[in-house]
Short mmCIF file of C-alpha atoms in Angstrom, two decimals:
data_model
loop_
_atom_site.label_atom_id
_atom_site.label_comp_id
_atom_site.label_asym_id
_atom_site.label_seq_id
_atom_site.Cartn_x
_atom_site.Cartn_y
_atom_site.Cartn_z
CA MET A 1 144.76 66.93 47.53
CA THR A 2 142.58 68.53 49.79
CA ASN A 3 138.98 68.28 50.18
CA GLU A 4 138.52 71.77 48.89
CA GLU A 5 140.22 70.96 45.45
CA PRO A 6 137.66 68.35 44.41
CA ALA A 7 134.62 70.76 45.20
CA ALA A 8 136.38 73.70 43.54
CA ARG A 9 136.80 71.60 40.24
CA TRP A 10 133.02 70.33 40.66
CA GLY A 11 132.07 73.83 40.94
CA GLN A 12 133.84 74.83 37.88
CA ASP A 13 132.48 71.96 35.71
CA LEU A 14 128.91 72.97 36.52
CA LEU A 15 129.35 76.44 35.76
CA ILE A 16 131.15 75.52 32.40
CA ARG A 17 128.24 73.26 31.71
CA PHE A 18 125.42 75.50 32.59
CA ARG A 19 126.94 78.38 31.67
CA TRP A 20 124.43 79.52 29.09
CA GLN A 21 121.72 79.05 31.20
CA ILE A 22 123.26 81.20 33.96
CA VAL A 23 123.82 83.81 31.16
CA ILE A 24 120.32 83.90 30.38
CA LEU A 25 119.09 84.20 33.90
CA LEU A 26 121.34 87.12 34.71
CA VAL A 27 120.10 88.79 31.54
CA GLY A 28 116.64 88.29 32.37
CA LEU A 29 117.24 89.62 36.12
CA THR A 30 118.85 92.70 34.39
CA LEU A 31 115.67 93.19 32.24
CA VAL A 32 113.28 92.64 35.07
CA GLY A 33 115.22 95.33 36.91
CA VAL A 34 115.35 97.83 34.49
CA GLY A 35 111.68 97.49 33.66
CA TYR A 36 110.73 97.96 37.35
CA TYR A 37 112.91 101.03 37.33
CA ILE A 38 111.17 102.47 34.72
CA SER A 39 107.62 101.62 35.46
CA ASN A 40 108.24 103.55 38.88
CA THR A 41 110.04 106.74 37.53
CA PRO A 42 107.52 109.61 37.59
CA LYS A 43 106.78 110.86 34.04
CA SER A 44 106.82 114.87 33.27
CA PRO A 45 103.16 116.49 33.09
CA GLU A 46 102.38 117.03 29.50
CA ILE A 47 100.30 120.13 28.58
CA GLN A 48 97.82 118.87 25.84
CA ILE A 49 95.61 121.15 23.83
CA LEU A 50 92.49 119.65 22.84
CA ASP A 51 91.12 120.15 19.21
CA GLU A 52 87.36 120.31 20.08
CA ALA A 53 85.50 120.02 23.39
CA GLU A 54 86.72 116.57 24.73
CA GLY A 55 86.03 117.03 28.23
CA GLY A 56 88.99 116.64 30.76
CA ASP A 57 89.59 118.50 34.28
CA SER A 58 87.76 121.57 34.16
CA ALA A 59 90.47 123.76 36.13
CA SER A 60 93.02 122.51 33.25
CA VAL A 61 91.19 123.51 30.25
CA VAL A 62 89.68 126.77 28.77
CA THR A 63 86.69 126.83 26.58
CA VAL A 64 86.45 129.43 24.11
CA GLU A 65 84.75 130.32 20.78
CA ILE A 66 86.00 131.48 17.68
CA ALA A 67 83.54 133.16 14.78
CA GLY A 68 83.56 135.36 11.85
CA SER A 69 86.51 134.93 9.26
CA VAL A 70 88.20 131.69 10.14
CA ASN A 71 88.18 128.48 8.11
CA ARG A 72 86.57 126.65 11.03
CA PRO A 73 84.58 128.73 13.47
CA GLY A 74 83.24 126.97 16.56
CA VAL A 75 83.85 126.20 20.40
CA TYR A 76 87.20 124.65 21.45
CA SER A 77 88.49 123.37 24.59
CA LEU A 78 92.22 124.13 25.06
CA ALA A 79 94.78 123.68 27.58
CA ALA A 80 95.00 126.54 30.35
CA GLY A 81 97.55 129.19 29.31
CA ALA A 82 96.87 128.73 25.65
CA ARG A 83 97.09 131.86 23.56
CA ILE A 84 94.63 133.57 20.79
CA ASP A 85 97.22 132.31 18.12
CA ASP A 86 96.70 128.44 19.23
CA LEU A 87 92.83 129.15 18.82
CA ILE A 88 93.30 130.70 15.64
CA ASN A 89 95.54 127.66 14.42
CA ASN A 90 92.91 125.09 15.91
CA ALA A 91 90.25 126.72 13.75
CA GLU A 92 92.73 126.38 10.69
CA GLY A 93 93.72 129.94 10.48
CA LEU A 94 91.95 132.99 8.87
CA ASN A 95 89.98 132.55 5.54
CA ASP A 96 90.35 134.53 2.64
CA LEU A 97 87.84 137.02 3.72
CA ALA A 98 89.48 137.99 6.85
CA ASP A 99 90.64 141.68 7.57
CA GLY A 100 94.26 141.00 7.74
CA GLN A 101 94.92 144.63 8.38
CA TRP A 102 92.59 144.80 11.22
CA VAL A 103 93.84 141.57 12.58
CA GLU A 104 97.29 143.06 12.63
CA LYS A 105 96.59 146.02 14.11
CA TYR A 106 94.29 144.98 16.87
CA LEU A 107 94.36 141.41 17.46
CA ASN A 108 97.02 140.63 20.12
CA ARG A 109 97.63 137.04 19.12
CA ALA A 110 99.81 136.67 22.36
CA ALA A 111 97.10 137.06 24.82
CA ILE A 112 96.12 134.46 27.07
CA LEU A 113 92.61 132.99 26.64
CA ILE A 114 89.95 133.22 29.24
CA ASP A 115 87.55 130.72 29.70
CA GLY A 116 84.20 131.55 28.29
CA GLN A 117 86.00 134.06 25.93
CA LYS A 118 84.72 134.58 22.27
CA ILE A 119 87.15 135.97 19.64
CA TYR A 120 85.48 137.31 16.31
CA ILE A 121 87.55 137.92 13.29
CA PRO A 122 85.65 140.52 10.92
CA SER A 123 86.00 140.39 7.18
CA VAL A 124 87.22 143.08 4.84
CA ASP A 125 83.54 144.09 4.23
CA GLU A 126 82.85 144.80 8.07
CA GLN A 127 83.61 147.80 9.64
CA LEU A 128 84.45 147.41 13.27
CA PRO A 129 85.70 149.86 15.84
CA PRO A 130 89.37 149.34 17.35
CA SER A 131 87.63 149.14 20.67
CA SER A 132 86.62 145.54 19.73
CA ALA A 133 90.12 144.41 20.07
CA ARG A 134 91.59 146.33 22.84
CA SER A 135 91.86 145.42 26.32
CA ASP A 136 93.22 147.31 29.39
CA MET A 137 94.29 144.21 31.11
CA GLY A 138 96.31 142.63 28.18
CA ASP A 139 93.46 139.77 27.41
CA GLN A 140 91.87 140.02 24.49
CA SER A 141 88.21 140.68 24.71
CA VAL A 142 85.33 141.90 22.22
CA ASN A 143 83.77 144.66 24.00
CA GLN A 144 80.87 145.02 21.59
CA VAL A 145 78.47 142.69 20.23
CA PHE A 146 78.00 143.08 16.34
CA GLY A 147 75.00 141.96 14.17
CA SER A 148 71.64 142.61 15.14
CA SER A 149 72.24 145.74 16.93
CA ASP A 150 74.57 148.67 17.50
CA THR A 151 73.87 148.87 21.06
CA ARG A 152 77.30 149.11 22.87
CA VAL A 153 78.09 146.53 25.50
CA ILE A 154 80.61 147.45 28.16
CA ASN A 155 83.07 144.88 29.03
CA VAL A 156 83.62 144.86 32.81
CA ASN A 157 86.48 142.80 32.61
CA THR A 158 88.41 145.32 30.44
CA ALA A 159 86.81 148.65 30.54
CA SER A 160 88.30 151.62 32.13
CA GLN A 161 86.76 153.62 34.98
CA LYS A 162 85.69 156.49 32.66
CA GLU A 163 83.85 153.78 30.50
CA LEU A 164 81.98 152.17 33.81
CA GLU A 165 81.03 155.60 34.79
CA GLU A 166 79.03 155.63 31.56
CA LEU A 167 76.63 153.07 33.04
CA PRO A 168 73.45 154.25 34.29
CA GLY A 169 73.85 154.11 38.32
CA ILE A 170 77.45 153.58 38.28
CA GLY A 171 79.71 156.50 39.57
CA PRO A 172 83.19 156.41 40.74
CA VAL A 173 82.70 154.32 43.65
CA TYR A 174 80.97 151.64 42.12
CA ALA A 175 83.18 151.79 38.97
CA GLN A 176 86.34 151.43 41.13
CA LYS A 177 84.54 148.45 43.07
CA ILE A 178 84.07 146.76 39.50
CA ILE A 179 87.59 146.94 39.07
CA ASP A 180 88.93 145.86 42.07
CA ASN A 181 87.09 142.67 41.91
CA ARG A 182 87.98 141.52 38.45
CA PRO A 183 88.17 139.22 36.68
CA TYR A 184 84.52 138.02 36.16
CA SER A 185 83.16 134.56 34.59
CA SER A 186 79.62 135.91 34.06
CA VAL A 187 77.76 139.06 34.43
CA GLU A 188 75.87 137.57 37.38
CA ASP A 189 79.11 137.37 39.49
CA LEU A 190 78.50 141.70 40.07
CA ARG A 191 75.63 140.17 41.93
CA THR A 192 76.63 137.25 43.80
CA ARG A 193 80.05 138.90 44.82
CA GLU A 194 77.87 141.77 46.22
CA VAL A 195 80.11 144.14 44.06
CA LEU A 196 76.70 146.12 43.13
CA ARG A 197 73.45 146.42 44.70
CA GLN A 198 70.16 144.29 43.24
CA ASN A 199 68.73 147.58 41.92
CA VAL A 200 71.85 148.73 40.38
CA PHE A 201 72.73 145.40 38.77
CA GLU A 202 69.16 145.26 37.18
CA GLU A 203 69.59 148.48 35.92
CA ILE A 204 73.01 147.53 33.92
CA LYS A 205 72.81 143.60 33.40
CA ASN A 206 71.82 144.27 29.78
CA ALA A 207 74.34 146.64 29.01
CA VAL A 208 77.50 144.82 30.28
CA THR A 209 79.26 141.74 29.17
CA VAL A 210 82.59 139.82 30.60
CA TYR A 211 84.05 138.71 27.03
#
């Protein structure tokens, strides 16, 4: 018998005696390895729709208002890229007074929402012109303010060149310049971006809107 045989037999006895401890140790090391791998694997980004204004990165959300014939009118913050249909669902849908025919005909529920936009859903008792829901850019917007005044307000984000030229002091050149610099987040952008001269801006600022 060589010196190696007793050593091998001793090693086998040791493995048999402590076999369960060794198994538990190996299982523990495996679990630690799996946990480390999972914790260091990058997660896929999630798009979250916020029900009410809950804060968050301003670049990843849009804050919009929905009013009129919905069950829960108000201001909502939704994930950037959300659609008008998402806003209506957050407002718990249209109520019983909503003019369903008007909605089906003029409201593009698939349009992407713009930050600062307002959507108004009329009731069956109201008479709104079709232009209040149309948009040359494909984005839903309201071109007229309804309620206390019948004065038409031009949406500089969606109006055609012909509509813009109806404004005082706006000719073909200014109208085209307004179109070329879209979109606008506020009426003041017409002045701060030097789209219009100060005197022209002062003349039309109360006759235009961006949503």
